[in-house]
C-alpha positions as a Markdown table, in Angstrom:
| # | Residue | x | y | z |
|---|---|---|---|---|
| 1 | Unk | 65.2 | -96.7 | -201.1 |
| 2 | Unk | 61.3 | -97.0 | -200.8 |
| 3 | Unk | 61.6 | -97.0 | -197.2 |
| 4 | Unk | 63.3 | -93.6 | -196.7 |
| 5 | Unk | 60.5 | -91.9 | -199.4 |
| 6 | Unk | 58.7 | -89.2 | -197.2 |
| 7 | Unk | 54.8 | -89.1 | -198.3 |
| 8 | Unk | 53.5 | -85.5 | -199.1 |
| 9 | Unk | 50.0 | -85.8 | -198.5 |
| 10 | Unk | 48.1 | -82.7 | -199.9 |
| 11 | Unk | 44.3 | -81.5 | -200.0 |
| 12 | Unk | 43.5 | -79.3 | -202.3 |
| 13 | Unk | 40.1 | -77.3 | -202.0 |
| 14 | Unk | 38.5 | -75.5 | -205.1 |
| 15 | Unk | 41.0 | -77.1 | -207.3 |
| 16 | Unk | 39.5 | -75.5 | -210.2 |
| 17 | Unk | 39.1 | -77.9 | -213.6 |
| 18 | Unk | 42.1 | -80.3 | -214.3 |
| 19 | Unk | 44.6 | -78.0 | -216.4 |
| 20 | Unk | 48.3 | -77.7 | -217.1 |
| 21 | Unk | 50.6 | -76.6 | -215.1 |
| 22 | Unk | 48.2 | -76.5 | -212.3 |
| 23 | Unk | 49.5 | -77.0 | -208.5 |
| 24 | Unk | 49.2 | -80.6 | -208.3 |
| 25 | Unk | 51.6 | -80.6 | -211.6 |
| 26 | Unk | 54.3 | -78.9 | -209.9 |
| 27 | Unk | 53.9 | -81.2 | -206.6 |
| 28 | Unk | 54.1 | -84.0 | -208.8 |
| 29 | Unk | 57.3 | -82.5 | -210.7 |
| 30 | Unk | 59.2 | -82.0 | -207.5 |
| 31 | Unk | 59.0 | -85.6 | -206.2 |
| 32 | Unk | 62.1 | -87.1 | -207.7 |
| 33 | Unk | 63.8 | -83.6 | -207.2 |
| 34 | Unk | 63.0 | -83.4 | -203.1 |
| 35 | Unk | 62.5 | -87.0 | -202.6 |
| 36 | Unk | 58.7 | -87.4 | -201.7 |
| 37 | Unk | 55.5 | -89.0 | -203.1 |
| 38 | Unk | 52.9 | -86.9 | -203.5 |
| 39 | Unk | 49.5 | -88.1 | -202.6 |
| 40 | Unk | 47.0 | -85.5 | -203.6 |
| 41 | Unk | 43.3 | -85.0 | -203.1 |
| 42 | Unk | 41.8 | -82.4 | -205.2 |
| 43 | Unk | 38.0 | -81.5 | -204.3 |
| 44 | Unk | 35.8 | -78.8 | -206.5 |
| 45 | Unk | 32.6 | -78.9 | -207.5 |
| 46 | Unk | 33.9 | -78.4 | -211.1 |
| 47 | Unk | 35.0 | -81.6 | -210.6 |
| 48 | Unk | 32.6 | -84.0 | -209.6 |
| 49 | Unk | 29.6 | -82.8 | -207.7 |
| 50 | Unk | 30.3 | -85.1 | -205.1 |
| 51 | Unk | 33.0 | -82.3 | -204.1 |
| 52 | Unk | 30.2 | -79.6 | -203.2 |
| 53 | Unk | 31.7 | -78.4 | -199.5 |
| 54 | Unk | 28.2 | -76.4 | -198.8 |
| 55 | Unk | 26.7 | -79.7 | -198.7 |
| 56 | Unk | 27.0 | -80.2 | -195.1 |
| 57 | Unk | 27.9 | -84.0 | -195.5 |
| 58 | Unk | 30.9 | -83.2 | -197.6 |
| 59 | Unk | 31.9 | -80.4 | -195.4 |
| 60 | Unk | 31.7 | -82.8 | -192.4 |
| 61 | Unk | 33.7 | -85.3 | -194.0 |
| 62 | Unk | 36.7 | -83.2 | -195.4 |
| 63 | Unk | 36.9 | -81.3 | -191.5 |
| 64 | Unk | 37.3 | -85.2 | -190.0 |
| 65 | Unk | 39.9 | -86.0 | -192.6 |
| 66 | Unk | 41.7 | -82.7 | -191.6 |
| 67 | Unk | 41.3 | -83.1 | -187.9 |
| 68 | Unk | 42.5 | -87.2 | -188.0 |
| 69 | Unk | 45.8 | -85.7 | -189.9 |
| 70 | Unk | 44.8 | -87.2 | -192.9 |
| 71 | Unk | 47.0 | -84.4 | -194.5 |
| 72 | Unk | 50.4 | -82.5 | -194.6 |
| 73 | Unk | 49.1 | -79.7 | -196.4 |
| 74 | Unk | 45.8 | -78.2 | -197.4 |
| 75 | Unk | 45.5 | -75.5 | -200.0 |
| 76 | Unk | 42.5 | -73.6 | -199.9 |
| 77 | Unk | 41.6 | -71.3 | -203.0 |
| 78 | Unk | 37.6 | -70.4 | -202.4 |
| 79 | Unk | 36.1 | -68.5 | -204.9 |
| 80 | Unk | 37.1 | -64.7 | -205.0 |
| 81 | Unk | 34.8 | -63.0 | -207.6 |
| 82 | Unk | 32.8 | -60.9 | -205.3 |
| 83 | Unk | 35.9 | -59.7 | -203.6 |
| 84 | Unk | 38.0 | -58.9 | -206.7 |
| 85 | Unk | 39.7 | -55.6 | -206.7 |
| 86 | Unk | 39.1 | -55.1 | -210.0 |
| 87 | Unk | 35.0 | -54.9 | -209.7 |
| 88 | Unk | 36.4 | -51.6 | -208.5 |
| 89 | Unk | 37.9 | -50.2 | -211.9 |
| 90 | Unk | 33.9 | -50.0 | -213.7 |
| 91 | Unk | 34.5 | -46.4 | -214.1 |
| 92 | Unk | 37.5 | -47.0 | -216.3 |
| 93 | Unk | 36.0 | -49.9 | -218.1 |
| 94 | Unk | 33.3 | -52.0 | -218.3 |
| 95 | Unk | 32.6 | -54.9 | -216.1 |
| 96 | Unk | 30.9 | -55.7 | -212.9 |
| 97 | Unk | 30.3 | -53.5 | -210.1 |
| 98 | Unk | 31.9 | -53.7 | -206.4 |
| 99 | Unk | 29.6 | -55.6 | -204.3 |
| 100 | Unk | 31.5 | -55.1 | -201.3 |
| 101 | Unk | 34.3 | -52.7 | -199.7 |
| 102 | Unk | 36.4 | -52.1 | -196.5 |
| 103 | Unk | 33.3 | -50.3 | -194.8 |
| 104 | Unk | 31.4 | -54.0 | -195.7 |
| 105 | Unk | 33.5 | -56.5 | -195.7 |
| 106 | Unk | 30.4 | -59.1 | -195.5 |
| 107 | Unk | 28.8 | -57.2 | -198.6 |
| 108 | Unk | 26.9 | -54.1 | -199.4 |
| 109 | Unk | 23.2 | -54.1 | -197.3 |
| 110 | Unk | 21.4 | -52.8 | -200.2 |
| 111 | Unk | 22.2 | -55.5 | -202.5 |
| 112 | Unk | 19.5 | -58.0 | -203.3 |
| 113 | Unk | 18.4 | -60.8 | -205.4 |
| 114 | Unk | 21.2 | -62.4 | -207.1 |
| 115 | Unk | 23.5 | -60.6 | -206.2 |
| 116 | Unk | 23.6 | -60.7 | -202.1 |
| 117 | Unk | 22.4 | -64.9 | -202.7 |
| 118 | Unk | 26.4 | -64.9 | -204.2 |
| 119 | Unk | 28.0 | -62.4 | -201.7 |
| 120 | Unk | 26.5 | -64.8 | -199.1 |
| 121 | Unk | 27.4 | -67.9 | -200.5 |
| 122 | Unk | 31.1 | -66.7 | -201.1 |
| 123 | Unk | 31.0 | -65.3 | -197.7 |
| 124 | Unk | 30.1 | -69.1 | -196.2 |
| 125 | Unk | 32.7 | -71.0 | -198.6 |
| 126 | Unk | 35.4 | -68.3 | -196.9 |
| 127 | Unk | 34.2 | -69.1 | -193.7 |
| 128 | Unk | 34.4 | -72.7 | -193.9 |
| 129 | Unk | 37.8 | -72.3 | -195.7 |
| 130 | Unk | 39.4 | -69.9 | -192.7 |
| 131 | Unk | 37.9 | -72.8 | -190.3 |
| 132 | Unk | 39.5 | -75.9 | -192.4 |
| 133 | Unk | 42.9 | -73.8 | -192.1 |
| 134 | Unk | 42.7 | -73.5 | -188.5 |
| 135 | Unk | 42.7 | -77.3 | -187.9 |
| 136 | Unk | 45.6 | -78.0 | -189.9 |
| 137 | Unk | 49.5 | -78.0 | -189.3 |
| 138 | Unk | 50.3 | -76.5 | -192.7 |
| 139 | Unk | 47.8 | -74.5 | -194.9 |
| 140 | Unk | 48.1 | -72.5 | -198.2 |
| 141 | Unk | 45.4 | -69.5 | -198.7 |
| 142 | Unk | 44.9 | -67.8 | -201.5 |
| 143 | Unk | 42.1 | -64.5 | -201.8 |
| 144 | Unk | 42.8 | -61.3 | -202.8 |
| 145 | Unk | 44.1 | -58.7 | -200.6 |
| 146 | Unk | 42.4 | -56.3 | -198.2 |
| 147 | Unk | 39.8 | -54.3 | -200.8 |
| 148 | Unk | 41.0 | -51.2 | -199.0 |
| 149 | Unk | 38.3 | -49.0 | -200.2 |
């Protein structure tokens, strides 16, 4: 019976590009399983550019839509490149250097240019993710695990 479907209402932050077997996929497999219609709002910047969450405008407007329950879950995914783990294996094989460790979490002070611009900017889309997770009732957070080093 239509009246007795339960409405999952997701927000999905860095969603990535549209691929298979991506999260909102699965969400949508389980709703004739567990009996629920997914309504699901996938914002990245890969995306549309209408998505960008350091514009100020669209960070404002996804913190109201969490903070007027507009959503059962949010899933937040913010980029992780500068605080891979495996930046940490350059010795063993090429690739790109750590740009951060346990002793600075925030980044390494002696990095410039480029490289402490992206540090920075990771740093703020983390931020803003931790404080979108605190307003809601349910959250999902991925990042990688404490560098440790």
């Amino acid at each position: 019976n239509d009246a007795d479907t339960k409405v999952l209402r997701v927000l999905y932050v860095f969603a990535g590009e549209k691929r298979r077997a991506d999260v909102c996929e699965f969400l949508t497999l389980g709703q004739e399983r567990f009996g629920y219609l997914l309504v699901m709002h996938e914002r990245d910047i890969l995306r549309s550019m209408d998505d960008d969450i350091s514009r100020d405008d669209v960070w404002e407007t996804l913190l109201l839509d969490v903070d007027s329950g507009n959503y059962d879950v949010v899933i937040v995914t913010p980029p992780r490149s500068t605080f891979s783990r495996a930046r940490n294996n350059y010795l063993k094989s090429p690739g790109p250097r750590p740009l951060r460790s346990a002793q600075y979490p925030y980044g390494f002070p002696w990095l410039g240019g480029k490289q402490a611009r992206e540090v920075r900017f990771h740093n703020d889309l983390v931020t803003k993710s931790i404080q979108l997770a605190e307003r809601c009732r349910l959250f999902l957070f991925e990042h990688p695990k404490d560098l440790g080093t």
